[in-house]
PDB file of C-alpha atoms in Angstrom:
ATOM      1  CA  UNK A  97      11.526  -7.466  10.637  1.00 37.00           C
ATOM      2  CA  UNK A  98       8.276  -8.318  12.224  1.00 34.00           C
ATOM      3  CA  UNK A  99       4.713  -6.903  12.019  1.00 34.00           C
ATOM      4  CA  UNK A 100       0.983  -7.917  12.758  1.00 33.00           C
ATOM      5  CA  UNK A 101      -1.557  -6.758  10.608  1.00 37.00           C
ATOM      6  CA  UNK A 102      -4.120  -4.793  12.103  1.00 45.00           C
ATOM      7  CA  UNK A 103      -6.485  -5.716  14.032  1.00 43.00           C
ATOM      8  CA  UNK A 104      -9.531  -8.004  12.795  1.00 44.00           C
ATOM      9  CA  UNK A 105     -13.066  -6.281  12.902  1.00 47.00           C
ATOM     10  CA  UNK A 106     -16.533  -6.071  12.332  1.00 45.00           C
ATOM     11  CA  UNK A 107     -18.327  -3.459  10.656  1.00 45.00           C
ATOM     12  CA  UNK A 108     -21.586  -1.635  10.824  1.00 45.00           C
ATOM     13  CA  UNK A 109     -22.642   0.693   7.917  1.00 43.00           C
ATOM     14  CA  UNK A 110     -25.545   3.375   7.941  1.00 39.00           C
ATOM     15  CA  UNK A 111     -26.897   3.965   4.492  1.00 37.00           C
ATOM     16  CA  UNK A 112     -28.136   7.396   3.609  1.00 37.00           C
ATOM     17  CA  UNK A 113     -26.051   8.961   6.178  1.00 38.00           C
ATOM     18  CA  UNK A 114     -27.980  11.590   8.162  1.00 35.00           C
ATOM     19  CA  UNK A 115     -26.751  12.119  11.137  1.00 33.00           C
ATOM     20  CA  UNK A 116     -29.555  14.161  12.742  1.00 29.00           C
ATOM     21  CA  UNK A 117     -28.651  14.892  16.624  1.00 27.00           C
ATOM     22  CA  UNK A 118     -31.044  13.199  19.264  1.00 26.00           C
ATOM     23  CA  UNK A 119     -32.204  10.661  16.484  1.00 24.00           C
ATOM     24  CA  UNK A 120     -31.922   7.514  16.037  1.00 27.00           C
ATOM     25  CA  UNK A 121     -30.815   6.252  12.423  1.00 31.00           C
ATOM     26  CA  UNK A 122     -32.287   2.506  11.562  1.00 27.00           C
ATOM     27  CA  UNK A 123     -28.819  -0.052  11.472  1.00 28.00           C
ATOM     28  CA  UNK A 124     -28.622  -1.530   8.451  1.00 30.00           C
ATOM     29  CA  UNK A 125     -27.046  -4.559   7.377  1.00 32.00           C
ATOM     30  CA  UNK A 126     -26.278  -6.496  10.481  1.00 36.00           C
ATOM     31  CA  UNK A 127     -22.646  -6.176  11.576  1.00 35.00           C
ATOM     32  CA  UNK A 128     -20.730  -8.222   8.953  1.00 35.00           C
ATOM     33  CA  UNK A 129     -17.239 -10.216  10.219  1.00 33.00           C
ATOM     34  CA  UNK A 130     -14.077  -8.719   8.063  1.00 37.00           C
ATOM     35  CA  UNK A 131     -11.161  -8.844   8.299  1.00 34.00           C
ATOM     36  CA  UNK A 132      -8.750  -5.313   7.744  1.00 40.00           C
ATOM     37  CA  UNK A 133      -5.117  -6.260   6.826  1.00 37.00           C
ATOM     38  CA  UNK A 134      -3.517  -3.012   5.633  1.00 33.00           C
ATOM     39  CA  UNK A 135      -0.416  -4.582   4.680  1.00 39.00           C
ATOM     40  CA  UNK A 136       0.528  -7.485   3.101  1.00 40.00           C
ATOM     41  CA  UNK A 137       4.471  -7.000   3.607  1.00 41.00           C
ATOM     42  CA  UNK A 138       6.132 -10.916   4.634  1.00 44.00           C
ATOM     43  CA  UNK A 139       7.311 -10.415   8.213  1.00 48.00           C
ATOM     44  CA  UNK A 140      11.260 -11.505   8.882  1.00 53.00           C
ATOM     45  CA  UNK A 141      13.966 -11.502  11.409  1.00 67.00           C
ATOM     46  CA  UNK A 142      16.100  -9.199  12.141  1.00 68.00           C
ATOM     47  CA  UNK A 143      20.156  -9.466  13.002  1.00 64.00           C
ATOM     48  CA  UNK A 144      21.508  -9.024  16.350  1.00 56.00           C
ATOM     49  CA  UNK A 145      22.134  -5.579  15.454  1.00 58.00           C
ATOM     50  CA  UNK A 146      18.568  -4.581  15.544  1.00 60.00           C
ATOM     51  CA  UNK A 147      18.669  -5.102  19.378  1.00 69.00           C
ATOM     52  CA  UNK A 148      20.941  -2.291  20.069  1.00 80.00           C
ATOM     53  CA  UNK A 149      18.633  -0.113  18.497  1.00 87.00           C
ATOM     54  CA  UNK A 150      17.347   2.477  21.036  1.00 92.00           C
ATOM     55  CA  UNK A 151      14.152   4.996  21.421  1.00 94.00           C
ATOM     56  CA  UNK A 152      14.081   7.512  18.697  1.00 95.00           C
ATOM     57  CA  UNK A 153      16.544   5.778  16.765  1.00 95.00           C
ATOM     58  CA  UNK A 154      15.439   5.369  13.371  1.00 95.00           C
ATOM     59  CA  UNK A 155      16.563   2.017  11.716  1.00 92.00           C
ATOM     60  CA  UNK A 156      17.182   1.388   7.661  1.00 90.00           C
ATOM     61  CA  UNK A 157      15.142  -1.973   7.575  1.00 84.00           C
ATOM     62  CA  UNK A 158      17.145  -3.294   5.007  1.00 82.00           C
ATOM     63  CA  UNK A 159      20.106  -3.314   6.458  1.00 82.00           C
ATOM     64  CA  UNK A 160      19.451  -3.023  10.067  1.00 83.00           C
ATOM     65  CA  UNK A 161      21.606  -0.393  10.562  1.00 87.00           C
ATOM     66  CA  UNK A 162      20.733   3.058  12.737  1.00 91.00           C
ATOM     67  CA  UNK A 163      21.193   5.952  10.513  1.00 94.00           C
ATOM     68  CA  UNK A 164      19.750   9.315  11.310  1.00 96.00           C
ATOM     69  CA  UNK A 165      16.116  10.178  10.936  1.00 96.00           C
ATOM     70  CA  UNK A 166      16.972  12.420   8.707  1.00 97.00           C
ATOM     71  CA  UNK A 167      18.069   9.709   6.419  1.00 96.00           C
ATOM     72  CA  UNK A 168      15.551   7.381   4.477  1.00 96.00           C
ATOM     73  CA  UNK A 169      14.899   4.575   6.508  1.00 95.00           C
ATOM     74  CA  UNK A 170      11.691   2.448   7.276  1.00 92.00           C
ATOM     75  CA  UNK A 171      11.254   2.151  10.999  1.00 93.00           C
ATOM     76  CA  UNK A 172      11.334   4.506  13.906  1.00 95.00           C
ATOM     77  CA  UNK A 173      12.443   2.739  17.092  1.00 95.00           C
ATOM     78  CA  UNK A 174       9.390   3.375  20.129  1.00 96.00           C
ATOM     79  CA  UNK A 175      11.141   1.424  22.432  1.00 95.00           C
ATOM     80  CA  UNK A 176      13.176  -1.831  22.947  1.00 94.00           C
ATOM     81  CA  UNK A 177      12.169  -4.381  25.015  1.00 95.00           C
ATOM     82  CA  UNK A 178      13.455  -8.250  26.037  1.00 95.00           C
ATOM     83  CA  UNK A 179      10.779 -11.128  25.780  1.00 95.00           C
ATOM     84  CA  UNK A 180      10.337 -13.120  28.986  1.00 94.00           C
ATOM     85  CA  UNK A 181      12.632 -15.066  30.661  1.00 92.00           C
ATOM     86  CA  UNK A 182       9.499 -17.838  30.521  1.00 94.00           C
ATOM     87  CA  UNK A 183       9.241 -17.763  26.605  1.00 95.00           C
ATOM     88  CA  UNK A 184      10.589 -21.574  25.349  1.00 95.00           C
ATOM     89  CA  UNK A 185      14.120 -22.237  24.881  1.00 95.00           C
ATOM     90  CA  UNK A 186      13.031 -23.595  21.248  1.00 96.00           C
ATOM     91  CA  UNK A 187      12.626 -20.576  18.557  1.00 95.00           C
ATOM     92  CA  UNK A 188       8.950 -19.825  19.105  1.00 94.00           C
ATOM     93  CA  UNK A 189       5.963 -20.004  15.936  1.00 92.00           C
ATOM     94  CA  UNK A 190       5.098 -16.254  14.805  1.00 89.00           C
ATOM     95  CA  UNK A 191       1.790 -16.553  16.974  1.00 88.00           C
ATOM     96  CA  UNK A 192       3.300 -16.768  20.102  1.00 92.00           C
ATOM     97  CA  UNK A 193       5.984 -14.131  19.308  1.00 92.00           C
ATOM     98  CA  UNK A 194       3.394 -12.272  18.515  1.00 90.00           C
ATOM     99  CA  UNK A 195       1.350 -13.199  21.868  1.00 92.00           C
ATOM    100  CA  UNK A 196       4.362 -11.968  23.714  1.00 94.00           C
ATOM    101  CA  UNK A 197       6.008  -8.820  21.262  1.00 93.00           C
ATOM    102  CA  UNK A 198       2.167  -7.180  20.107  1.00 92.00           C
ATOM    103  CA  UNK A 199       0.881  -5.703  23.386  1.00 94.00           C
ATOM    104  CA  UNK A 200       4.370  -3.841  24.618  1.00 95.00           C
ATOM    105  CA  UNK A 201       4.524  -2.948  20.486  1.00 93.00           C
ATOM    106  CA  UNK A 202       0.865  -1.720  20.609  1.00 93.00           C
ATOM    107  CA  UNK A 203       1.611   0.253  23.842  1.00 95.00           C
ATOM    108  CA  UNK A 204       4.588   1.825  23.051  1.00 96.00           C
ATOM    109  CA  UNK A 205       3.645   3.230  19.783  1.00 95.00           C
ATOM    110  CA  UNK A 206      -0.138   4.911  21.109  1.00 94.00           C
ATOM    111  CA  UNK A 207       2.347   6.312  23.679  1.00 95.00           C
ATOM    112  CA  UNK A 208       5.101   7.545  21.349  1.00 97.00           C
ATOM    113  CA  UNK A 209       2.166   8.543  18.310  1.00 96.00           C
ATOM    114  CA  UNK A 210      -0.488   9.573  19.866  1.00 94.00           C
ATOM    115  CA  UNK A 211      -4.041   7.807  20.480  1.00 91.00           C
ATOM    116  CA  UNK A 212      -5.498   7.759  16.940  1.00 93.00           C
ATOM    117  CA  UNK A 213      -2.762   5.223  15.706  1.00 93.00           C
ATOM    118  CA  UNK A 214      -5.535   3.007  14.383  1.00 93.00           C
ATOM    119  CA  UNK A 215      -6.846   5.540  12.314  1.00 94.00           C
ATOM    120  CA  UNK A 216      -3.654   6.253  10.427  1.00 94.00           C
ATOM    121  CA  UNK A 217      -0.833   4.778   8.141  1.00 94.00           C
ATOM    122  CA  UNK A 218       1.232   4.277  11.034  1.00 94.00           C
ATOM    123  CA  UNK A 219       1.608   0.956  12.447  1.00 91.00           C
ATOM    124  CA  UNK A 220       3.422  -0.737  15.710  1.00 91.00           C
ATOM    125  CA  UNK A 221       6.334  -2.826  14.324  1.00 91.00           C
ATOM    126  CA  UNK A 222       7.837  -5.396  16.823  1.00 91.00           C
ATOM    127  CA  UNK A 223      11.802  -7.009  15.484  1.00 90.00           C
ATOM    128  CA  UNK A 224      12.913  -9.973  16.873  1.00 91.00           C
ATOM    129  CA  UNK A 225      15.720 -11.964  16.546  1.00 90.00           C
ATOM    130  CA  UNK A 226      16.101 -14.562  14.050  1.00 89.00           C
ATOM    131  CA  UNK A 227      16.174 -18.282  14.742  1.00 91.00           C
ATOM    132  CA  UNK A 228      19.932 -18.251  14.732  1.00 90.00           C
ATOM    133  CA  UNK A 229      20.128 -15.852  17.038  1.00 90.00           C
ATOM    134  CA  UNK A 230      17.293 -16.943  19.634  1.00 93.00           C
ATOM    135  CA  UNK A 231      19.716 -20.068  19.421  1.00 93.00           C
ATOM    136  CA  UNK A 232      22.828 -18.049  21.233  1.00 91.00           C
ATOM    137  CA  UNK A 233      20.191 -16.656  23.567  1.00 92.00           C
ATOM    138  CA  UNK A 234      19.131 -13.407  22.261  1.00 92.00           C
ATOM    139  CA  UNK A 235      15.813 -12.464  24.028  1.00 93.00           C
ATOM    140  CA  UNK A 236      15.746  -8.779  22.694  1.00 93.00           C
ATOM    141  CA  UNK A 237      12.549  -7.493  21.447  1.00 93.00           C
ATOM    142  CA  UNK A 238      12.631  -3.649  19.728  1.00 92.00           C
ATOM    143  CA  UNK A 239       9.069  -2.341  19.331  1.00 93.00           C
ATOM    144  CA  UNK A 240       8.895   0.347  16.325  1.00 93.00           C
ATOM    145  CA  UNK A 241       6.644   2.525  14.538  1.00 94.00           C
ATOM    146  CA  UNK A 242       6.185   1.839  10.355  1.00 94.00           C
ATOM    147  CA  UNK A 243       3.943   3.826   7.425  1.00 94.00           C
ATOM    148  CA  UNK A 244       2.697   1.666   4.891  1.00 88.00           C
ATOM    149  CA  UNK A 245       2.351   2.998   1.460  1.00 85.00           C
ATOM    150  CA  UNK A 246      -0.503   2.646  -1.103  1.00 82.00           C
ATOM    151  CA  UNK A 247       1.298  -0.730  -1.848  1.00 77.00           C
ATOM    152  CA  UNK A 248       0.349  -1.564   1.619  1.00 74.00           C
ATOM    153  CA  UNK A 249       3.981  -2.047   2.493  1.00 80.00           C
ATOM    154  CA  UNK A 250       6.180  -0.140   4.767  1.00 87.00           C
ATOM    155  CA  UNK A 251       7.758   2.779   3.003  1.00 91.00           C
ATOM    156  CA  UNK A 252      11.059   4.414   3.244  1.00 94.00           C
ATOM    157  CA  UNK A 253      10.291   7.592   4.876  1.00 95.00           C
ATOM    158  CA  UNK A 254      12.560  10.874   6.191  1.00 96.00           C
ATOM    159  CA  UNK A 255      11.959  12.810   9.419  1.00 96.00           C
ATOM    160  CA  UNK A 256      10.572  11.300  12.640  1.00 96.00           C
ATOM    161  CA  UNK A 257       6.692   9.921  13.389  1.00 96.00           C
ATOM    162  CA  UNK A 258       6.866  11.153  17.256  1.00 95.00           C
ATOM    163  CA  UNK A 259       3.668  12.597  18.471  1.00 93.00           C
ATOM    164  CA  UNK A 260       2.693  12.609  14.784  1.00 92.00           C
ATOM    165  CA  UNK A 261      -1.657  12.430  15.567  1.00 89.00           C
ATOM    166  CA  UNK A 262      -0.903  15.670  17.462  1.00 83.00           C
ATOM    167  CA  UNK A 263      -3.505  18.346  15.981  1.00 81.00           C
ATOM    168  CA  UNK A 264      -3.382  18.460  12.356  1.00 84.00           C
ATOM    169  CA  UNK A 265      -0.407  16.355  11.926  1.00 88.00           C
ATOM    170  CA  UNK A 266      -2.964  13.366  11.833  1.00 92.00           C
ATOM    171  CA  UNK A 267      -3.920  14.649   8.254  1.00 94.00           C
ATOM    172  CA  UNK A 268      -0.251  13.991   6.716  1.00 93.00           C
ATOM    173  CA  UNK A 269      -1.190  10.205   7.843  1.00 95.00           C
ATOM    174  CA  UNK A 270      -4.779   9.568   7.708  1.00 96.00           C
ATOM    175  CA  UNK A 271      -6.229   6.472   6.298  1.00 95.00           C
ATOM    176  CA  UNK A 272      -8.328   6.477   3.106  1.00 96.00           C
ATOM    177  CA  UNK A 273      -9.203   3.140   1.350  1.00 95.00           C
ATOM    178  CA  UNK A 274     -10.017   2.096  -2.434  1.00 95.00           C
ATOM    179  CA  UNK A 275     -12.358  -0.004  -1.696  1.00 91.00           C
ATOM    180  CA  UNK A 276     -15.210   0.288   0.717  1.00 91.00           C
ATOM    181  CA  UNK A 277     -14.703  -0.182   4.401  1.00 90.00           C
ATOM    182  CA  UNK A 278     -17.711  -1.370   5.345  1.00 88.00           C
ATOM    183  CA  UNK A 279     -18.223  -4.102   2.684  1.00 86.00           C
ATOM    184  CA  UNK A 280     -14.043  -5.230   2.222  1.00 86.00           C
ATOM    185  CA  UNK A 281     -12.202  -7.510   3.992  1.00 79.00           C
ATOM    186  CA  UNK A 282      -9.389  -6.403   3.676  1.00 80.00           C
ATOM    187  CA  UNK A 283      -9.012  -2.308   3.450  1.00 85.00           C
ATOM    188  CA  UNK A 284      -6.320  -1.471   0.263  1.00 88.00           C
ATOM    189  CA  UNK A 285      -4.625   2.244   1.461  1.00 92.00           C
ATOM    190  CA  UNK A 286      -4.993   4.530  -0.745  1.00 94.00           C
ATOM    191  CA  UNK A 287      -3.638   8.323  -1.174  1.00 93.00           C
ATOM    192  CA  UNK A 288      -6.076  10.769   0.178  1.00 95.00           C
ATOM    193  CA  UNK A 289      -5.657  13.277  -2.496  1.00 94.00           C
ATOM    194  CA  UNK A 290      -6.424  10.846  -4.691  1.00 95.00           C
ATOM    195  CA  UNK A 291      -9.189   8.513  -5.771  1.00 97.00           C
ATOM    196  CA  UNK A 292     -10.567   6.600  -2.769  1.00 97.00           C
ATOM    197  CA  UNK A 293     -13.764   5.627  -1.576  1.00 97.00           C
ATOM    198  CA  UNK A 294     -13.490   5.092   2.165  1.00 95.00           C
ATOM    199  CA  UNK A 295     -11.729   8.182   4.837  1.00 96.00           C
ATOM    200  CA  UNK A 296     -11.347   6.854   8.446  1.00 95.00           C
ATOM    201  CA  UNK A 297     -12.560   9.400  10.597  1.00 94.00           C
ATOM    202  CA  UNK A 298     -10.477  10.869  13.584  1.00 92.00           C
ATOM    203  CA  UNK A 299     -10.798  10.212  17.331  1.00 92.00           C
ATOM    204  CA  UNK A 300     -11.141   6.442  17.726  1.00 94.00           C
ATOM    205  CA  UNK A 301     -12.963   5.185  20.546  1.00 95.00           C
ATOM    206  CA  UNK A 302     -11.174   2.891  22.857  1.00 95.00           C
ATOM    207  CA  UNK A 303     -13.973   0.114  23.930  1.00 95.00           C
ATOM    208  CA  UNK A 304     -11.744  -1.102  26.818  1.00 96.00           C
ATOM    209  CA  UNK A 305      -8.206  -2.367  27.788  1.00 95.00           C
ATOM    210  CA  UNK A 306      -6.551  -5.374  26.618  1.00 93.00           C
ATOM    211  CA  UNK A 307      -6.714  -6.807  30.042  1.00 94.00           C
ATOM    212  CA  UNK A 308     -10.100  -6.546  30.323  1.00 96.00           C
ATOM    213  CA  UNK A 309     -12.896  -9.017  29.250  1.00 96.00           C
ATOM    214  CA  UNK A 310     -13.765  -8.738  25.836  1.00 94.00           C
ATOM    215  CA  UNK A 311     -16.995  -6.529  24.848  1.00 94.00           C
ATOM    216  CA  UNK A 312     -19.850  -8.314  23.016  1.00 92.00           C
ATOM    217  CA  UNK A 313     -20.498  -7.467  19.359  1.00 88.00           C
ATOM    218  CA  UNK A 314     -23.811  -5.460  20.621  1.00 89.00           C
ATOM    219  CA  UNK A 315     -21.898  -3.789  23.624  1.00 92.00           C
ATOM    220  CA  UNK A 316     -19.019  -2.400  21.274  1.00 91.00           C
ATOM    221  CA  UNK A 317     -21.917  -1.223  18.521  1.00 90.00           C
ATOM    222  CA  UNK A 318     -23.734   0.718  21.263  1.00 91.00           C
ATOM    223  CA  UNK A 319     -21.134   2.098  21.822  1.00 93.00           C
ATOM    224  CA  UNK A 320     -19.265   2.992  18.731  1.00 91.00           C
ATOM    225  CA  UNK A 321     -22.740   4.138  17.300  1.00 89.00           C
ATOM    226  CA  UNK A 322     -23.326   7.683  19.215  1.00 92.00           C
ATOM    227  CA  UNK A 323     -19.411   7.940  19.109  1.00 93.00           C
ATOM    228  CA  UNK A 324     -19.104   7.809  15.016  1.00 92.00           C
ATOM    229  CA  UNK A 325     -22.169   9.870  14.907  1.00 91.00           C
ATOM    230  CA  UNK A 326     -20.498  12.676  16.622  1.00 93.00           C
ATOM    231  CA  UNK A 327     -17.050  12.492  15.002  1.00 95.00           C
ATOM    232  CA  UNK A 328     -18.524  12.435  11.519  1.00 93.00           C
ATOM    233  CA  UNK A 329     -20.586  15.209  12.137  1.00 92.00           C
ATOM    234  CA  UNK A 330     -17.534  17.238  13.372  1.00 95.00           C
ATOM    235  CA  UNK A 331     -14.893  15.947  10.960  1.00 96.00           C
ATOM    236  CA  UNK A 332     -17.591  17.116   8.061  1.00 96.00           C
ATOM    237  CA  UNK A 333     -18.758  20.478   9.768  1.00 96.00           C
ATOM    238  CA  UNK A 334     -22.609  18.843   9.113  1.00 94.00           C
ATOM    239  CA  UNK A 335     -24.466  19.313  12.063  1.00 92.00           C
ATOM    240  CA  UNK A 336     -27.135  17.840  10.261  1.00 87.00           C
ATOM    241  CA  UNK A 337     -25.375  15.219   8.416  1.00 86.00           C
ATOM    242  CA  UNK A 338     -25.528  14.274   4.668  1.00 88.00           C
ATOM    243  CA  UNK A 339     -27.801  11.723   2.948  1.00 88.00           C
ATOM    244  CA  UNK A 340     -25.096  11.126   0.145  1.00 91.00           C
ATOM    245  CA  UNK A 341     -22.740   9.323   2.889  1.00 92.00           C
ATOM    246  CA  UNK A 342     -22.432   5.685   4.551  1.00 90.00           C
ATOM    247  CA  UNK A 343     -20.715   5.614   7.606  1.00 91.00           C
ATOM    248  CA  UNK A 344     -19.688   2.804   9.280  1.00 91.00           C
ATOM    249  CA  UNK A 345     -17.151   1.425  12.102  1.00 91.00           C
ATOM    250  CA  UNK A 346     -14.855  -1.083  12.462  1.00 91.00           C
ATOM    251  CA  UNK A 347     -14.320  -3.329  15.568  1.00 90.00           C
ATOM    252  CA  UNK A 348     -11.898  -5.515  16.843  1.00 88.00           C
ATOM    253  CA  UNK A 349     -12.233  -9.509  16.950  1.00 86.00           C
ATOM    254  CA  UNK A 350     -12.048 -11.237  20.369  1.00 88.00           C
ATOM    255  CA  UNK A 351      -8.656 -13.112  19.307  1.00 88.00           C
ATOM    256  CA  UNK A 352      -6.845  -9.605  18.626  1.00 89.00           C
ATOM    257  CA  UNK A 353      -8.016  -7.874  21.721  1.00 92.00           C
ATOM    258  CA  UNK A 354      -5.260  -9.532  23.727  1.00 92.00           C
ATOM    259  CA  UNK A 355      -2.663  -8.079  21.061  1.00 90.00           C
ATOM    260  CA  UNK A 356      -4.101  -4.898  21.892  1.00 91.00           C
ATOM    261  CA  UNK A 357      -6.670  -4.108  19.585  1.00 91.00           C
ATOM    262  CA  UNK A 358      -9.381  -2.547  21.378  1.00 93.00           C
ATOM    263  CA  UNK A 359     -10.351   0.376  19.167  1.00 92.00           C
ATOM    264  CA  UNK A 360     -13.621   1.268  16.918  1.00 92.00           C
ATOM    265  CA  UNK A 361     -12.410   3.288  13.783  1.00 93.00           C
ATOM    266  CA  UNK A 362     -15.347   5.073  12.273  1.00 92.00           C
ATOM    267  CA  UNK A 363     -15.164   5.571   8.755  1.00 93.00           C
ATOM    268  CA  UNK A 364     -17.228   7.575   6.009  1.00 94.00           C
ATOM    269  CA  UNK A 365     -17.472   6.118   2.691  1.00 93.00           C
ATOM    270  CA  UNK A 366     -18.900   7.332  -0.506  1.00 94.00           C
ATOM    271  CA  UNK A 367     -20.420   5.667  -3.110  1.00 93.00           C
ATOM    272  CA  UNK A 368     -18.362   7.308  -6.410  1.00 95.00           C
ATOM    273  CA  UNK A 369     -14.670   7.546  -6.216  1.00 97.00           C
ATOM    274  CA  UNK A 370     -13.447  11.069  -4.235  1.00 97.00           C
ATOM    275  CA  UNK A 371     -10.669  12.711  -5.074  1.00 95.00           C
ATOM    276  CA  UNK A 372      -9.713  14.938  -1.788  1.00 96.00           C
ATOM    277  CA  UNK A 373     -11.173  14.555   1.651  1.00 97.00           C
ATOM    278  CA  UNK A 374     -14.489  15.252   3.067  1.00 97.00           C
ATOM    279  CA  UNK A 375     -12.734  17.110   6.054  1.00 97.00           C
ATOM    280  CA  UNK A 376     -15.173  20.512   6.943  1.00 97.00           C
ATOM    281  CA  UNK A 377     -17.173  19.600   3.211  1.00 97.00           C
ATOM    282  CA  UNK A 378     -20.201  21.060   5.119  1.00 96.00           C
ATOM    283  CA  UNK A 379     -24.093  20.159   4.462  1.00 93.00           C
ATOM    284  CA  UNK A 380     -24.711  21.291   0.911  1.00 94.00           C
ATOM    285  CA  UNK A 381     -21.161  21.272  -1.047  1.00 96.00           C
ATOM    286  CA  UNK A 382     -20.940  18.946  -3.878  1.00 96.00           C
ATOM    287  CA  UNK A 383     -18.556  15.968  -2.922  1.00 96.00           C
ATOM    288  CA  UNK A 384     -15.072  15.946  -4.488  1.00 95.00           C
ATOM    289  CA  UNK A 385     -15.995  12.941  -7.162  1.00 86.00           C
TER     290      UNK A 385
END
């Protein structure tokens, strides 16, 4: 089983959050290079079997078998695909099966999830076959869909992740971190109805496709700022913001935006531990710490 963390970013964090509409809030610290690796799960092949595997199948990852999505199992199949006929005849290094497997992966899952996939536990999962059997010529590729746990590994889940950021579905799966998102390199998941300092904040803002050249720091801040703005002010039912707040974004690095990382992910962090989410807290309410 293969995976790619997610995307590398930068982040930009507004102290004293207000977010006051039609004013401008002073950026401070300068955008700081991170790096956001949800899971730390060791990727590995997959048997021959895994390539049969087809959309909406759901796949027991440690056996490799289809079983029902009823059933426990790990990943949800979004759809299968072949590598290239062009890819080398020698069993390729993980970054250019990764080159290859990450964009159809990425794809596939925003089309089977829904658009705010990068603001969620779920995660595009490509399998590929294992050295043996790239030897005998298998050129399959199946592109799933994952959840990682708190552990920051893929969990054994029941039921089926299709169109799962519909409405309030995205809640079952939204993203809240132990540590801070705007100061950590790496964001540690943790359970949103428990402690956590960090809640990544619906409707992510695509800066551009993976095809096209990619953004400057300062072009993808400009526009992530207003963006974040808004969405925290509606995700909190402010209008006026809150001064007890940090938000902050993060944005991809140039050498993921060909994998298909092209998203800003706003986030709202708070400075004592919280122990629900901030969802419609409102202006004055004392925060759940």
């Amino acid at each position: 089983m293969r995976r790619h963390r997610r995307s590398g970013t930068a982040v930009l964090a507004f102290s004293a959050f207000a977010l006051l509409t039609g004013c401008t809030v002073p950026v401070s610290p300068e955008p700081l290079p991170v790096t956001q690796q949800p899971s730390q799960a060791r990727p590995q092949a997959a048997a021959s079997a895994s390539g049969t595997a087809q959309a909406s199948q759901c796949v027991d990852g440690k056996r490799f078998v289809v079983v029902d999505c009823a059933q426990p199992h790990d990943l949800e199949v979004t759809q299968p695909e072949r590598f290239p006929a062009s890819m080398p005849k020698d069993y390729p290094d993980e970054v250019a099966l990764l080159a290859a497997a990450m964009p159809k992966c990425r794809a596939h899952a925003l089309a089977y999830v829904g658009d705010q996939l990068d603001a969620s536990r779920l995660q595009a999962w490509p399998v590929w076959p294992t050295r043996e059997g790239w030897a005998k010529g298998e050129r399959w590729l199946t592109c799933a869909a994952v959840e990682l746990g708190p552990d920051e590994k893929p969990i054994s889940r029941t039921g089926s992740v299709r169109a799962a950021m519909a409405g309030t579905n995205y809640y079952r799966f939204q993203v809240c971190t132990a540590g801070s998102p705007s100061r950590d390199n790496q964001l540690k998941l943790a359970p949103c109805d428990q402690a956590h300092l960090g809640e990544a904040v619906p409707w992510v803002l695509s800066l551009g496709k993976m095809t096209d050249p990619v953004p400057s720091p300062e072009q993808m801040n400009a526009a992530a700022e207003p963006h974040c703005k808004a969405m925290a002010n509606q995700y909190l039912a402010a209008p006026n913001g809150r001064k007890d707040l940090t938000l902050t974004w993060r944005l991809p690095e140039a050498k993921d935006w060909p994998l298909g990382y092209t998203t800003a992910v706003c986030y709202l962090e708070s400075a004592k531990p919280l122990t629900k989410t901030l969802l419609n807290i409102g202006e004055t309410a004392p925060l759940p710490s």
